[in-house]
Amino acid sequence: MAKVKPFRAVRPTRDKVALVTTRSYELYDMKERRSILKYNPFSFLHILEPGFKFNKVVKGLERFRLVNNRFLEFKENQIFQKEEKPVYYLHEKSFGEHVYWGIIAVCSVEDYENAVIKKHENTLAEREKLFGHYLEVAGFNAEPVLITYPNQIEIDHLYNRYKLERAEYEFTTNKKRKHQLWIIDNPADIALIEKTFDSIPQLYIADGHHRSASSHYLKNLLKSKNKGHTGNEFYNYFMTYLIPESNLQITSFDRFIKKLNMSKEDFLVQLDAYFRIENLGNELYRPSKKHHFSMYLDGDYFKLYLRSEKYNIENALDELDAQVLYKTILKPILKIDDLSADKNIVYIPEKENLNQLKTIVDEKKYAVGFGLFPVTTEQLKAVADAKLTMPPKSTYIQPKLRSGLTIYELTE
């Protein structure tokens, strides 16, 4: 059963939260990042890019130490405050017709080790180690792992009740994303949340596999250094954002191929072995069901329908359209074997640009683009349950939470 605990977050003061919190660091280009660092002294980017204060690029252990220094400065300058007692946080993010909500808490690394918290992606040992050492030196975790769980009516009722109350935070970003956060400090509500999750046999990582693996690495590292290890230390837990399955939005990554190394006609002939092909000309097409694909090639959209009698499904992984594409086109025809390292393939999130295939291929950077039907939550869980791993960039998942909204300190 899942251990989901309240914690004492370090978080921005109410008056500064909109100035402090940021998108994930890698989502900013250098120009935007520099502008924020120059004009917003409260931005969490000052912690993540600590060398800016000295007009110096810092890397490795030196950067990790300076990250900790900037974090301490934010606390000393009362930009951050620490919760007086362990609580849960209810967060809602909305834009347009999309509304996402979930509970920010800490989960047990032991549950991750014992597959109570299940994964569907592989992680790289070097990245686990690097970020594990970063966590050790920086001393905090500022971006939660996104975890999904089967809908629980008790948690749904709690959300509907808190929605009627004044939020601790309410702000809108320059991307027109509205964020609200409520503090759940009522003992009865805390007990309800803890008891509810304790009755759930499995949780599933939706986004944040490397963050989870790095927390696992950190736990083992610090345990080996701590002769008095009890299992209750802060490093035995990691910060998570738990959302009900019905609240999870999964979209796909489009695949773009730089070179075909064959004629258009030869390529289509080879595709015909596995797919029924329909040329739509300029008519926009996005797949509407699994095992249907869109393709944009040489100025035309194509429908590709998998010939089911030609494709063997042996496990949950084979059901995924990303795996179908790999086994029928990318590997046998285009000779793309290593989906993570091959330079001939590029992945771009579909997001809300339905005409992305045409737009990008027509820029003459790529020979062909493929659109996939999104993975379902049921498929994600089936792959995790079977202890299999999805191909790279099989899912683009919402919601994304702001960095620096709640921070989990790994030591007192």
mmCIF file of C-alpha atoms in Angstrom, residues 255 260 264 267-268 271 277-281 283 285-287 292-304 325 329 357-358 361 367-372:
data_model
loop_
_atom_site.group_PDB
_atom_site.id
_atom_site.type_symbol
_atom_site.label_atom_id
_atom_site.label_comp_id
_atom_site.label_asym_id
_atom_site.label_seq_id
_atom_site.Cartn_x
_atom_site.Cartn_y
_atom_site.Cartn_z
ATOM 1 C CA ARG A 255 8.450 11.988 -35.183
ATOM 2 C CA LEU A 260 14.949 8.907 -46.268
ATOM 3 C CA LYS A 264 9.524 8.709 -52.214
ATOM 4 C CA PHE A 267 9.504 4.364 -49.474
ATOM 5 C CA LEU A 268 5.763 4.129 -50.116
ATOM 6 C CA LEU A 271 5.264 0.996 -46.277
ATOM 7 C CA ILE A 277 -2.098 3.983 -47.482
ATOM 8 C CA GLU A 278 -4.379 6.818 -48.553
ATOM 9 C CA ASN A 279 -3.012 10.032 -50.082
ATOM 10 C CA LEU A 280 -5.039 13.032 -48.815
ATOM 11 C CA GLY A 281 -3.128 15.762 -50.597
ATOM 12 C CA GLU A 283 -6.162 17.720 -46.343
ATOM 13 C CA TYR A 285 -5.180 14.528 -40.924
ATOM 14 C CA ARG A 286 -4.446 13.485 -37.338
ATOM 15 C CA PRO A 287 -4.999 9.874 -36.246
ATOM 16 C CA HIS A 292 -3.724 4.722 -37.322
ATOM 17 C CA PHE A 293 -0.916 7.128 -38.257
ATOM 18 C CA SER A 294 -0.642 10.416 -40.082
ATOM 19 C CA MET A 295 2.315 11.019 -42.370
ATOM 20 C CA TYR A 296 3.391 14.156 -44.200
ATOM 21 C CA LEU A 297 5.696 13.563 -47.148
ATOM 22 C CA ASP A 298 6.655 15.714 -50.131
ATOM 23 C CA GLY A 299 3.753 18.163 -49.753
ATOM 24 C CA ASP A 300 1.025 15.579 -49.074
ATOM 25 C CA TYR A 301 -0.742 14.145 -46.032
ATOM 26 C CA PHE A 302 -1.162 10.378 -45.895
ATOM 27 C CA LYS A 303 -3.325 8.088 -43.771
ATOM 28 C CA LEU A 304 -1.538 4.932 -42.673
ATOM 29 C CA LEU A 325 6.094 2.640 -35.799
ATOM 30 C CA ILE A 329 9.037 1.616 -40.300
ATOM 31 C CA LEU A 357 3.729 17.931 -39.503
ATOM 32 C CA LYS A 358 3.183 20.101 -42.570
ATOM 33 C CA VAL A 361 8.467 19.389 -42.987
ATOM 34 C CA ALA A 367 12.012 14.573 -45.265
ATOM 35 C CA VAL A 368 8.963 13.106 -43.546
ATOM 36 C CA GLY A 369 6.917 13.519 -40.368
ATOM 37 C CA PHE A 370 4.704 11.023 -38.493
ATOM 38 C CA GLY A 371 1.794 11.725 -36.149
ATOM 39 C CA LEU A 372 0.662 9.158 -33.579
#
